[in-house]
CSV table of C-alpha atoms and ligand atoms in Angstrom, one decimal:
chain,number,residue,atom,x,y,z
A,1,UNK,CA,47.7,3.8,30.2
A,2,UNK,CA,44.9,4.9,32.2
A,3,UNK,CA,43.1,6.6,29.3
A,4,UNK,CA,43.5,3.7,27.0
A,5,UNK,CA,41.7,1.5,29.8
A,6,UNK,CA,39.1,4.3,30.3
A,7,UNK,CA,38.8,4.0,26.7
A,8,UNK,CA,38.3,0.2,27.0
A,9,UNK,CA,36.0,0.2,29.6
A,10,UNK,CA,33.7,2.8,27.9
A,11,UNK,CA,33.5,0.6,24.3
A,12,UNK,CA,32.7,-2.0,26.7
A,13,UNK,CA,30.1,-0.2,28.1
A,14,UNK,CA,28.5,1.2,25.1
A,15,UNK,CA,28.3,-2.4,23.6
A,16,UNK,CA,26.7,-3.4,26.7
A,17,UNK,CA,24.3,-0.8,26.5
A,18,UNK,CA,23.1,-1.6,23.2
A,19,UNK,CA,23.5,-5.2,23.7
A,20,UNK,CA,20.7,-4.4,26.7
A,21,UNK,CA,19.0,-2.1,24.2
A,22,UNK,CA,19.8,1.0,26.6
A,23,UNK,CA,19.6,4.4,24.9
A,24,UNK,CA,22.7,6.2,24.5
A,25,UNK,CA,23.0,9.9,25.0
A,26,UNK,CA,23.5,12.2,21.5
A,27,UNK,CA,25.7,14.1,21.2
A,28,UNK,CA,23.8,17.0,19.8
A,29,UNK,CA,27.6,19.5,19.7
A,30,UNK,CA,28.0,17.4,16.6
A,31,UNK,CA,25.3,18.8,14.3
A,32,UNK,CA,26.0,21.3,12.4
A,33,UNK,CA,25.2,25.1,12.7
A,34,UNK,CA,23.6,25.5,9.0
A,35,UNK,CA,21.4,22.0,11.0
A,36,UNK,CA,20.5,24.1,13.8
A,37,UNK,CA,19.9,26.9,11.7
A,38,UNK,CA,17.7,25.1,9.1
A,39,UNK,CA,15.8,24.0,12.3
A,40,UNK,CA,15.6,27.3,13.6
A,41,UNK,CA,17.2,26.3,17.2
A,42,UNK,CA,19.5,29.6,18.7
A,43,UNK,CA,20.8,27.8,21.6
A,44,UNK,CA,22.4,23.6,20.9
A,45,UNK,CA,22.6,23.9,25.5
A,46,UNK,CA,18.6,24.4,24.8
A,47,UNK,CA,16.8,21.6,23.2
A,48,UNK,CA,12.9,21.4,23.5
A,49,UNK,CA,12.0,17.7,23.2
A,50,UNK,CA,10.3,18.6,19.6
A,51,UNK,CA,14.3,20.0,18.6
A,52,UNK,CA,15.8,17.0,19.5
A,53,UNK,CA,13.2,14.8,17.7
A,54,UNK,CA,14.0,17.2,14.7
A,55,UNK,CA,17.8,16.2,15.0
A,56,UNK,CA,17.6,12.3,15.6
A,57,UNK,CA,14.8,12.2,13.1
A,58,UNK,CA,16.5,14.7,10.1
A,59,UNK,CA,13.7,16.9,9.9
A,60,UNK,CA,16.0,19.4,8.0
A,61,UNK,CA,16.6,16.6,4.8
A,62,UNK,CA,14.3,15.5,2.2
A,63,UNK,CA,12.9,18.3,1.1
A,64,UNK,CA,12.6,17.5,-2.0
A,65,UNK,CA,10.3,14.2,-1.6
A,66,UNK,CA,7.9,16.7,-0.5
A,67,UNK,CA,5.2,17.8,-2.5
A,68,UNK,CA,1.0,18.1,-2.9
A,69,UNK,CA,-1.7,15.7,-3.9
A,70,UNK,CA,-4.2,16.8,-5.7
A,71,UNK,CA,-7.9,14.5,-7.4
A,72,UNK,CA,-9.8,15.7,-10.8
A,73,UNK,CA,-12.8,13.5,-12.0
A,74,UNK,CA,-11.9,11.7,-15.5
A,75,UNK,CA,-14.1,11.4,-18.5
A,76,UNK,CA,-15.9,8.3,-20.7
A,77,UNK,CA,-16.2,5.4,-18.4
A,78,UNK,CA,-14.6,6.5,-15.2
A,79,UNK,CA,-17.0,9.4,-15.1
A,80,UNK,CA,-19.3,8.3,-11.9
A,81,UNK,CA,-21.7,6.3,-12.8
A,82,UNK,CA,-24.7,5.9,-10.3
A,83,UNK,CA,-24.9,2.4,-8.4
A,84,UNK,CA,-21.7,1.0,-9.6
A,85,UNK,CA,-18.5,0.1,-8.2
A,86,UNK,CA,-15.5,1.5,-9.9
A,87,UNK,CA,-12.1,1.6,-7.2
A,88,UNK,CA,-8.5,0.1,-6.7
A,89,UNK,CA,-7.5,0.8,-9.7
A,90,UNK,CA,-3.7,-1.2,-10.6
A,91,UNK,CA,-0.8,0.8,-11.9
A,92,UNK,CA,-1.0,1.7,-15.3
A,93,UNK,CA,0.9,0.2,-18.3
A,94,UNK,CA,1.5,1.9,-21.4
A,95,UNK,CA,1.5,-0.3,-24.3
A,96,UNK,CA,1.4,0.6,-27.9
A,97,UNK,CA,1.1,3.9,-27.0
A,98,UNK,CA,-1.8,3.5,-25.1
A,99,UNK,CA,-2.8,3.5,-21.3
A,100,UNK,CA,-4.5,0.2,-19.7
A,101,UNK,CA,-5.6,0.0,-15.7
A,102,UNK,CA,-7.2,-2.8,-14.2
A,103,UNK,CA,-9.5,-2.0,-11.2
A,104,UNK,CA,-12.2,-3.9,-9.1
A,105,UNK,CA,-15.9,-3.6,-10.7
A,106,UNK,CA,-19.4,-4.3,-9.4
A,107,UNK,CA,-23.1,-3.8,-8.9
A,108,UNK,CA,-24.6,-2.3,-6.6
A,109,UNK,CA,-24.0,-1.1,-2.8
A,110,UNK,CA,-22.8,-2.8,0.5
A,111,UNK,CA,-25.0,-3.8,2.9
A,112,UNK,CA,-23.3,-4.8,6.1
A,113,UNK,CA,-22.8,-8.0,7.8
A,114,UNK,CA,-26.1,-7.9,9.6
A,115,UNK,CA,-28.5,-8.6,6.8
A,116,UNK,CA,-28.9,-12.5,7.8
A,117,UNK,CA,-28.5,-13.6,4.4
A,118,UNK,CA,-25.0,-14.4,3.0
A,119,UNK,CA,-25.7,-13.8,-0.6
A,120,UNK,CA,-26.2,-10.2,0.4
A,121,UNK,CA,-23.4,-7.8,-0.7
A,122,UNK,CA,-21.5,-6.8,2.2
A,123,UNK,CA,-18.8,-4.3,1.2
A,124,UNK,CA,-18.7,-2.1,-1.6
A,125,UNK,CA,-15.6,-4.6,-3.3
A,126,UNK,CA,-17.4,-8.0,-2.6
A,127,UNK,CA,-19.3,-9.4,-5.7
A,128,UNK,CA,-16.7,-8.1,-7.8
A,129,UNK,CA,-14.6,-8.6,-10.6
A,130,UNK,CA,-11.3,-7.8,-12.3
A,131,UNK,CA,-12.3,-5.4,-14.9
A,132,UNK,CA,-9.8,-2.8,-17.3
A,133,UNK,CA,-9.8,-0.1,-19.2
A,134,UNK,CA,-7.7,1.5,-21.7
A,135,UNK,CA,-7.1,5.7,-23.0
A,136,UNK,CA,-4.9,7.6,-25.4
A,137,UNK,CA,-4.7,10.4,-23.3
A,138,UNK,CA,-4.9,9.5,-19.1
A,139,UNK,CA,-8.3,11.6,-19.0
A,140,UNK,CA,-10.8,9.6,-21.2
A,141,UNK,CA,-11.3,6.0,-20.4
A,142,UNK,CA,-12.9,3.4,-22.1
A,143,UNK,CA,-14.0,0.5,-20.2
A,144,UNK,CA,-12.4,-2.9,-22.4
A,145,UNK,CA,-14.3,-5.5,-20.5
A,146,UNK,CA,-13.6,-8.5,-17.8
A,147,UNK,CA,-10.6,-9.5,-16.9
A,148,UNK,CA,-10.9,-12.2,-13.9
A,149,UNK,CA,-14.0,-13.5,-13.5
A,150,UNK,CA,-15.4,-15.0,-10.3
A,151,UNK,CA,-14.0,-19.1,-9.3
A,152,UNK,CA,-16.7,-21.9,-9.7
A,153,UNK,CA,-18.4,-22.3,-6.6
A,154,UNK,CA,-16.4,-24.0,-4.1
A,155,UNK,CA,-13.2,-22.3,-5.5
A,156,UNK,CA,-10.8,-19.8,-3.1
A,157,UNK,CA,-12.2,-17.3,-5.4
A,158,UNK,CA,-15.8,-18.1,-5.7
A,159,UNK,CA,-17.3,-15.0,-3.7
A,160,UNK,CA,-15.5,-12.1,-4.7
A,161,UNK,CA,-11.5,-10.9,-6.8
A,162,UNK,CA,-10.8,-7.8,-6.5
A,163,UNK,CA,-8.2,-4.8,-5.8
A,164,UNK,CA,-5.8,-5.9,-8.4
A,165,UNK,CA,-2.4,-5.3,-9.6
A,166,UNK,CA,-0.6,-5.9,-12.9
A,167,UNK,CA,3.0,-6.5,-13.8
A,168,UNK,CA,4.3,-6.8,-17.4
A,169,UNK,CA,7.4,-9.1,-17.6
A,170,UNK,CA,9.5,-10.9,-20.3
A,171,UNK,CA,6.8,-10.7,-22.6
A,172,UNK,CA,3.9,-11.9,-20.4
A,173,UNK,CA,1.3,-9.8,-18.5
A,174,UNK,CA,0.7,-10.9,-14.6
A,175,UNK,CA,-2.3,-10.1,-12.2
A,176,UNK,CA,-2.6,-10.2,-8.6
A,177,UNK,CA,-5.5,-9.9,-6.6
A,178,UNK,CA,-7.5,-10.5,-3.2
A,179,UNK,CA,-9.6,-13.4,-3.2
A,180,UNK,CA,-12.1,-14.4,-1.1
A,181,UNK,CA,-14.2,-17.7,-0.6
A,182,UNK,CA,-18.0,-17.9,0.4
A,183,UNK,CA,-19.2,-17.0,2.5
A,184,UNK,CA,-17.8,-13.7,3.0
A,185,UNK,CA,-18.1,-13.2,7.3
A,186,UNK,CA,-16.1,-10.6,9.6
A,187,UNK,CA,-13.9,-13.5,9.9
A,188,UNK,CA,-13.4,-15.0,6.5
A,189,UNK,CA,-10.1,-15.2,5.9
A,190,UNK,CA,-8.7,-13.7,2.5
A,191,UNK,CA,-5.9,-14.4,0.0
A,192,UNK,CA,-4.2,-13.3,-3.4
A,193,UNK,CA,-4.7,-14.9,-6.5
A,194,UNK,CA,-2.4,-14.8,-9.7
A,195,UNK,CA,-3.9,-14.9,-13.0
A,196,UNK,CA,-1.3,-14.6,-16.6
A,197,UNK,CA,-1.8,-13.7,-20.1
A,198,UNK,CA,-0.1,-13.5,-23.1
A,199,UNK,CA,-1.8,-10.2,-24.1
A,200,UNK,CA,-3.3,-7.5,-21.9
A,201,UNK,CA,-6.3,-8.2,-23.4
A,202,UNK,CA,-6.5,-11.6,-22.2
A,203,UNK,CA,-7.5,-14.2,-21.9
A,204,UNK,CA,-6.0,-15.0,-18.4
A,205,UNK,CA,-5.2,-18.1,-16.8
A,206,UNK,CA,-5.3,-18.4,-13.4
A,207,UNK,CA,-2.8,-20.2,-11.4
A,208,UNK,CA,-4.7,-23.3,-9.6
A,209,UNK,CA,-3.4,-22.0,-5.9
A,210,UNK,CA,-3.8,-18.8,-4.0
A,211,UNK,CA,0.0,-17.5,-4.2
A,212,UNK,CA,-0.3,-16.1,-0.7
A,213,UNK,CA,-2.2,-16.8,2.6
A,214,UNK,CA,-2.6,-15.3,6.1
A,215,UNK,CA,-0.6,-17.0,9.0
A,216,UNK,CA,-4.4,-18.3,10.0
A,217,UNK,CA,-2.3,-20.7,12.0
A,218,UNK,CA,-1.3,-18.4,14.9
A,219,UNK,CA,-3.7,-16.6,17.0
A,220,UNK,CA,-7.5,-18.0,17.7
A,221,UNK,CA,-11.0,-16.8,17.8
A,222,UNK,CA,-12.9,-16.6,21.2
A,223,UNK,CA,-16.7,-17.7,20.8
A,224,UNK,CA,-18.7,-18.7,17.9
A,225,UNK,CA,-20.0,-14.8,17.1
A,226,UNK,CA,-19.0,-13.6,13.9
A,227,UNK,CA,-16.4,-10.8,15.5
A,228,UNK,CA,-13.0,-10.3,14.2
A,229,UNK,CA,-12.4,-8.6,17.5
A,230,UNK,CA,-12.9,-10.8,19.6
A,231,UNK,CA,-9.5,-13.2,20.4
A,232,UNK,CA,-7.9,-15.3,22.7
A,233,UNK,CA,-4.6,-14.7,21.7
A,234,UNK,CA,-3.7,-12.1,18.8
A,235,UNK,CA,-1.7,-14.1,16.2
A,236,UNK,CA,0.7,-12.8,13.9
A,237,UNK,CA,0.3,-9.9,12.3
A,238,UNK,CA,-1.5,-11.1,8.8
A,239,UNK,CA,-3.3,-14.1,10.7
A,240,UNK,CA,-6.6,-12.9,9.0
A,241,UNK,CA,-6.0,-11.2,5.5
A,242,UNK,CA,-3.5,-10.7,3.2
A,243,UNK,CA,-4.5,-7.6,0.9
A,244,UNK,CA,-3.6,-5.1,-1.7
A,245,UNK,CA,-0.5,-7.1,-3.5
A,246,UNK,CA,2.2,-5.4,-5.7
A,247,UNK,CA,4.5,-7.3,-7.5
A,248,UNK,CA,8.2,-5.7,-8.3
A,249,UNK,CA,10.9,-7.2,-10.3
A,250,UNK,CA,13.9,-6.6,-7.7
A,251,UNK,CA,17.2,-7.4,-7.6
A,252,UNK,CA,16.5,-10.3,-10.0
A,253,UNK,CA,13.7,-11.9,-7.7
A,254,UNK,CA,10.2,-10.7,-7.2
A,255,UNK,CA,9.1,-8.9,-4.6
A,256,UNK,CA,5.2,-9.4,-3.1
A,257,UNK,CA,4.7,-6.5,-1.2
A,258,UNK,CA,1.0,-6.8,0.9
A,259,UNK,CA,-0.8,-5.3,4.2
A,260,UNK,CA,-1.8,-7.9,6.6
A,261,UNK,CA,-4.6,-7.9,9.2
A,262,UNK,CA,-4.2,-9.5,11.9
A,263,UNK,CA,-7.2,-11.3,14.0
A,264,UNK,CA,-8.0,-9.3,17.1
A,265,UNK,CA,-6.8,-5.9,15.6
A,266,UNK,CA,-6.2,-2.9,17.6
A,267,UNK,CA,-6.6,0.5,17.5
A,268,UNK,CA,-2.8,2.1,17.3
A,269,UNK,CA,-2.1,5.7,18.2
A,270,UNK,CA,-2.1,6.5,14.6
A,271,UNK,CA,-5.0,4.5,14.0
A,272,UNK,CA,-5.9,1.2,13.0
A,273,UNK,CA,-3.4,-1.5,13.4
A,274,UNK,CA,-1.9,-1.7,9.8
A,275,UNK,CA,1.4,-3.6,8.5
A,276,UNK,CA,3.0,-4.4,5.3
A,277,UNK,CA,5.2,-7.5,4.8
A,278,UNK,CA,7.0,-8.7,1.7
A,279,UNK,CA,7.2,-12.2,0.3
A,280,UNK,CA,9.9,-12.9,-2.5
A,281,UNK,CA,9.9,-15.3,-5.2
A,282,UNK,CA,12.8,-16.8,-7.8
A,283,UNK,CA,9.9,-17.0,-10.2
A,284,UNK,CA,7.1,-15.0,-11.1
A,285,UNK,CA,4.5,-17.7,-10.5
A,286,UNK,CA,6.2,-18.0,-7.1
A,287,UNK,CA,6.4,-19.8,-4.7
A,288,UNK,CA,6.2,-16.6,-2.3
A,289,UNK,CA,8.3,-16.6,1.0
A,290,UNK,CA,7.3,-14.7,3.6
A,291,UNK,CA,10.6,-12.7,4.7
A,292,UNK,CA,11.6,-12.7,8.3
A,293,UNK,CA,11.9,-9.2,8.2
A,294,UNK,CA,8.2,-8.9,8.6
A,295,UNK,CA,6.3,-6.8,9.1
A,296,UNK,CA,8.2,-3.9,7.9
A,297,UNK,CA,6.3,-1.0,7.8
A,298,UNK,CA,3.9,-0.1,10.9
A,299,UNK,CA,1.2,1.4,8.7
A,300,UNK,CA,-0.6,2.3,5.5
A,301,UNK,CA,-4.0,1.0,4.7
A,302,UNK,CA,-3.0,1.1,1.0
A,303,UNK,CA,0.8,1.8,-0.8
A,304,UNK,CA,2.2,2.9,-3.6
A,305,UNK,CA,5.5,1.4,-4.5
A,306,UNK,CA,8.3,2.2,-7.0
A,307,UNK,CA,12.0,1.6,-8.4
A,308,UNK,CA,14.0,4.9,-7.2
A,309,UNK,CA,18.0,5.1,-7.1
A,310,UNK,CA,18.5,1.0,-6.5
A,311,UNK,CA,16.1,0.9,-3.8
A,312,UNK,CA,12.5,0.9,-3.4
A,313,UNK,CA,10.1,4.1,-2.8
A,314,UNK,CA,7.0,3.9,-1.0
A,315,UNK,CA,3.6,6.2,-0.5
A,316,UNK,CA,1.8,5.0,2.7
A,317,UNK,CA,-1.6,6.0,2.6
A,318,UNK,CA,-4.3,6.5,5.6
A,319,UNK,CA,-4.0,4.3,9.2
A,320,UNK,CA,-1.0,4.0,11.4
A,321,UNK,CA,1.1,6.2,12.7
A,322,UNK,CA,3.5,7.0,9.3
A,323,UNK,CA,0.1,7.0,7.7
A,324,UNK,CA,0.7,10.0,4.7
A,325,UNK,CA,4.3,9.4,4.7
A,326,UNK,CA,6.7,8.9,1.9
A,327,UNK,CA,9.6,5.9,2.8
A,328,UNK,CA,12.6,4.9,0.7
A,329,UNK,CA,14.6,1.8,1.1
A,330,UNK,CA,17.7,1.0,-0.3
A,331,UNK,CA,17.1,-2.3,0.1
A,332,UNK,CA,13.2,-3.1,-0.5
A,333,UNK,CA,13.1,-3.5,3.2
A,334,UNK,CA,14.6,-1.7,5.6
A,335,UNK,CA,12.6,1.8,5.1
A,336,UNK,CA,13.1,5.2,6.4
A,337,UNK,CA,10.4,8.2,6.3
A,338,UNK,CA,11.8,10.8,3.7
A,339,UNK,CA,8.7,13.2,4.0
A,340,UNK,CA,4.8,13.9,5.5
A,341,UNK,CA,2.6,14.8,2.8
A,342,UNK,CA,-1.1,15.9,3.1
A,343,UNK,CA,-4.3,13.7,2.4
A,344,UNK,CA,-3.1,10.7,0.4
A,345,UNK,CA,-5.9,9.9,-2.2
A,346,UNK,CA,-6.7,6.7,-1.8
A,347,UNK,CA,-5.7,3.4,-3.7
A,348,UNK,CA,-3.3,4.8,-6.0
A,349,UNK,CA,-2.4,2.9,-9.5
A,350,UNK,CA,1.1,4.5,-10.6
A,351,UNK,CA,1.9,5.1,-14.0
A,352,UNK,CA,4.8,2.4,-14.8
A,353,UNK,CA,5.9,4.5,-18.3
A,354,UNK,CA,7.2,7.7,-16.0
A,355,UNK,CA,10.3,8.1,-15.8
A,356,UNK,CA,10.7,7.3,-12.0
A,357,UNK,CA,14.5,8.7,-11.9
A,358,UNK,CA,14.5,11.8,-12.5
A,359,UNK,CA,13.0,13.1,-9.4
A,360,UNK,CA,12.6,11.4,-6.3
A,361,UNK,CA,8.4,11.2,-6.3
A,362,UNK,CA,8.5,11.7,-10.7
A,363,UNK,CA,6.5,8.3,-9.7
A,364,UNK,CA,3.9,10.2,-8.3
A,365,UNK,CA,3.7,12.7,-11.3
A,366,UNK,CA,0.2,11.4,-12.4
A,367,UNK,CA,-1.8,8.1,-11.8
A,368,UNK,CA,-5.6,7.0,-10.9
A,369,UNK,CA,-7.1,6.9,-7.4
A,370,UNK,CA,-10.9,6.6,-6.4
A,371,UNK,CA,-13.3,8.2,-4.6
A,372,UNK,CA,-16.5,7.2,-2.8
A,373,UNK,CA,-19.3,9.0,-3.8
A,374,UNK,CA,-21.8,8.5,-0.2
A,375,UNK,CA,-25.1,9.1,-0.1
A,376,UNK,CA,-26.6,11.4,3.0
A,377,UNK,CA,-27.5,9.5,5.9
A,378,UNK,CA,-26.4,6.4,4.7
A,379,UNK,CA,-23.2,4.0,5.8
A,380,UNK,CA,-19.9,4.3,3.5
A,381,UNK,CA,-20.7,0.6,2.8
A,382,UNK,CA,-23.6,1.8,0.7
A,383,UNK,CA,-21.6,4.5,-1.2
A,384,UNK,CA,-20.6,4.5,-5.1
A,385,UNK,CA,-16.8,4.3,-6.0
A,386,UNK,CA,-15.6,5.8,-9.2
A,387,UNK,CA,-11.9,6.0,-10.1
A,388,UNK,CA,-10.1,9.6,-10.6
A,389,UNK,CA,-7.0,11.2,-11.3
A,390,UNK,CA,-4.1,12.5,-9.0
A,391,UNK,CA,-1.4,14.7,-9.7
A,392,UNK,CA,1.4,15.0,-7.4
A,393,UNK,CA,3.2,18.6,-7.1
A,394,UNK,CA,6.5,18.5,-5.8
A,395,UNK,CA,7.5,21.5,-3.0
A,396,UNK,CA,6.5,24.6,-4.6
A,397,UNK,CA,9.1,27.1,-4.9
A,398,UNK,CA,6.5,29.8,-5.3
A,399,UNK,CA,4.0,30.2,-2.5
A,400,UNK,CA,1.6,33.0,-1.5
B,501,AAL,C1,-9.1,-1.2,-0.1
B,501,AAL,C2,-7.9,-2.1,-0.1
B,501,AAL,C3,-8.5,-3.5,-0.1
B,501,AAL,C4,-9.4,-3.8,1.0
B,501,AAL,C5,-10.5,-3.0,0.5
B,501,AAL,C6,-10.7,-3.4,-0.9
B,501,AAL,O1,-8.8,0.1,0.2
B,501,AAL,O2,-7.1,-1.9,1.0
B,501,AAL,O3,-9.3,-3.7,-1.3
B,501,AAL,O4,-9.8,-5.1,1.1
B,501,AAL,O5,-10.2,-1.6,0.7
């Protein structure tokens, strides 16, 4: 009797603890000795702080999401070319045997936010258009023409679409992009456009409404000064920009995924303060609701996101602290780190014709990526993008 109400009273207390969000002790005796093996730890009475993080966390699973990025220029159009802007290239379709991106295109460099004249480029992706290009082969491109075009003046899209995506579903081809609205300040707020066609070579219609928007509602600007950092209260995380949209066909709904910037953003111990959200749809053309679940990752400046065993696989580039991690979740939501990779290349476009099931990161065999091309002595703003290839090499058995 007395050890069923022990019993009792410890359930009672271990609900209470979590209830009250109190860690619980592990148990480490429960691991196994080919774990602690693996992990190289003699002695389970032992534990360094870095062997238990290597328990709780699994450091001895997953080895096989890990691999090696590696960049090689491309030929024909996505060569560098000298003063233009060539970078965030989509995913790339196959279709009639032939490859098809669609990336963000423009003139000329960046010059800052300090110039005192807003017609003035400021970034290296403002003043640009949707633009694609097809191959036979992956290596040598040949630049097909305009895509999306700029808004009328007056229009959400009038200064500047770009970074674009492209989903091909029941027969119709689908864009989404950043759009943003003149003038382009530190504190213009940005928002994703959708644009459809018939045919990947166009033409494409775009829908009359941004699809998304930043939660501009919350949070608030201190002072009139053009500073983004500058707040009197923070606002939700995507209060100032909603960027770098992919759209997946999930589970019979669509699935927005998108980083958000938040007014007021902070520096993180992994970097800049970077979050993804999702926002699901019934129909393509949307509309897009935010989920509650939001934000749900804590990082990655850019993602690349694919269909792997039911759930939904993620590459998480630069900025935060699971910046250059690989995540998996069986849900589209809920994701867990599977492994650490080195130097994610940036903005990558996966190839949608792979395979993506035969290996966990088969996704990641091949796709495009850019690179920024800067000039000695000058800002990054004023550098040249050109768009490349990656190859991802999963964990090589041989080594020297
Ligand atoms: C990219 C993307 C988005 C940003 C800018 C252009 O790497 O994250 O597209 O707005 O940088």
């Amino acid at each position: 009797m007395k050890s069923l109400k022990h019993l009792l009273s410890c359930v009672a207390l271990a609900a209470l603890a979590s209830a009250c969000g109190t860690k619980q002790a592990t148990d480490y005796s429960e691991y196994s000795q080919d774990t602690l093996d693996y992990l190289g730890i003699k002695d389970v009475n032992y534990l360094s702080a870095a062997s238990k993080r290597a328990l709780e966390r699994g450091y001895y699973k997953n080895a096989e999401w890990f691999g090696r990025f590696s960049v090689e220029n491309l030929t024909g159009d996505f060569a560098y070319e000298k003063g233009v802007i060539r970078r965030d290239p989509s995913k790339v379709l196959k279709i009639d045997g032939r490859y098809y991106t669609w990336y963000t295109k423009s003139i000329g460099p960046g010059h800052g936010f300090e110039t005192g004249d807003p017609d003035k480029k400021v970034f290296p992706w403002d003043k640009s258009e949707v633009w694609y290009a097809s191959s036979a082969d992956g290596y040598h491109w040949k630049e097909e023409g305009l895509a999306v075009g700029l808004g009328p003046t007056g229009s959400y899209d009038d200064r500047s679409v770009f970074t674009p995506e492209v989903m091909a579903h029941d027969g119709k081809y689908y864009l989404v992009y950043q759009t943003v609205k003149a003038p382009y300040l530190l504190r213009t707020y940005n928002q994703i456009g959708m644009a459809v066609a018939d045919n990947p070579h166009g033409p494409w219609t775009k829908l009359a409404k941004p699809i998304l928007s930043p939660s501009s509602e919350t949070g608030e600007w201190k002072g009139e000064k053009d500073d983004r950092f500058a707040v009197v209260s923070q606002g939700e995380w995507d209060s100032h920009k909603v960027h770098d949209p992919t759209l997946m066909y999930y589970k019979d709904k669509f699935y927005l995924y998108y980083k958000g910037e938040r007014k007021g953003e902070k520096i993180t111990m992994g970097g800049r303060e970077i979050r993804w959200g999702v926002a699901i749809a019934d129909n393509i053309e949307g509309p897009y609701v935010k989920s509650k679940y939001n934000p749900i990752t804590q990082s990655g400046h850019e993602l690349a996101i694919w269909h792997y065993d039911g759930g939904i696989a993620m590459v998480s580039g630069h900025d935060g602290p699971e910046k250059e991690t690989i995540q998996w979740a069986k849900d589209g939501i809920n994701f867990e780190i599977m492994a650490v990779v080195n130097e994610v290349p940036p903005a990558l476009g996966l190839v949608e014709s792979l395979d993506t099931e035969k290996h966990p990161t088969e996704a990641l065999r091949w796709g495009l990526s850019h690179k920024y091309v800067r000039t000695p002595g000058k800002s990054w703003l004023e550098s040249d993008n050109y768009i490349t290839r990656f190859t991802f090499s999963p964990i090589q058995k041989k080594r020297i």
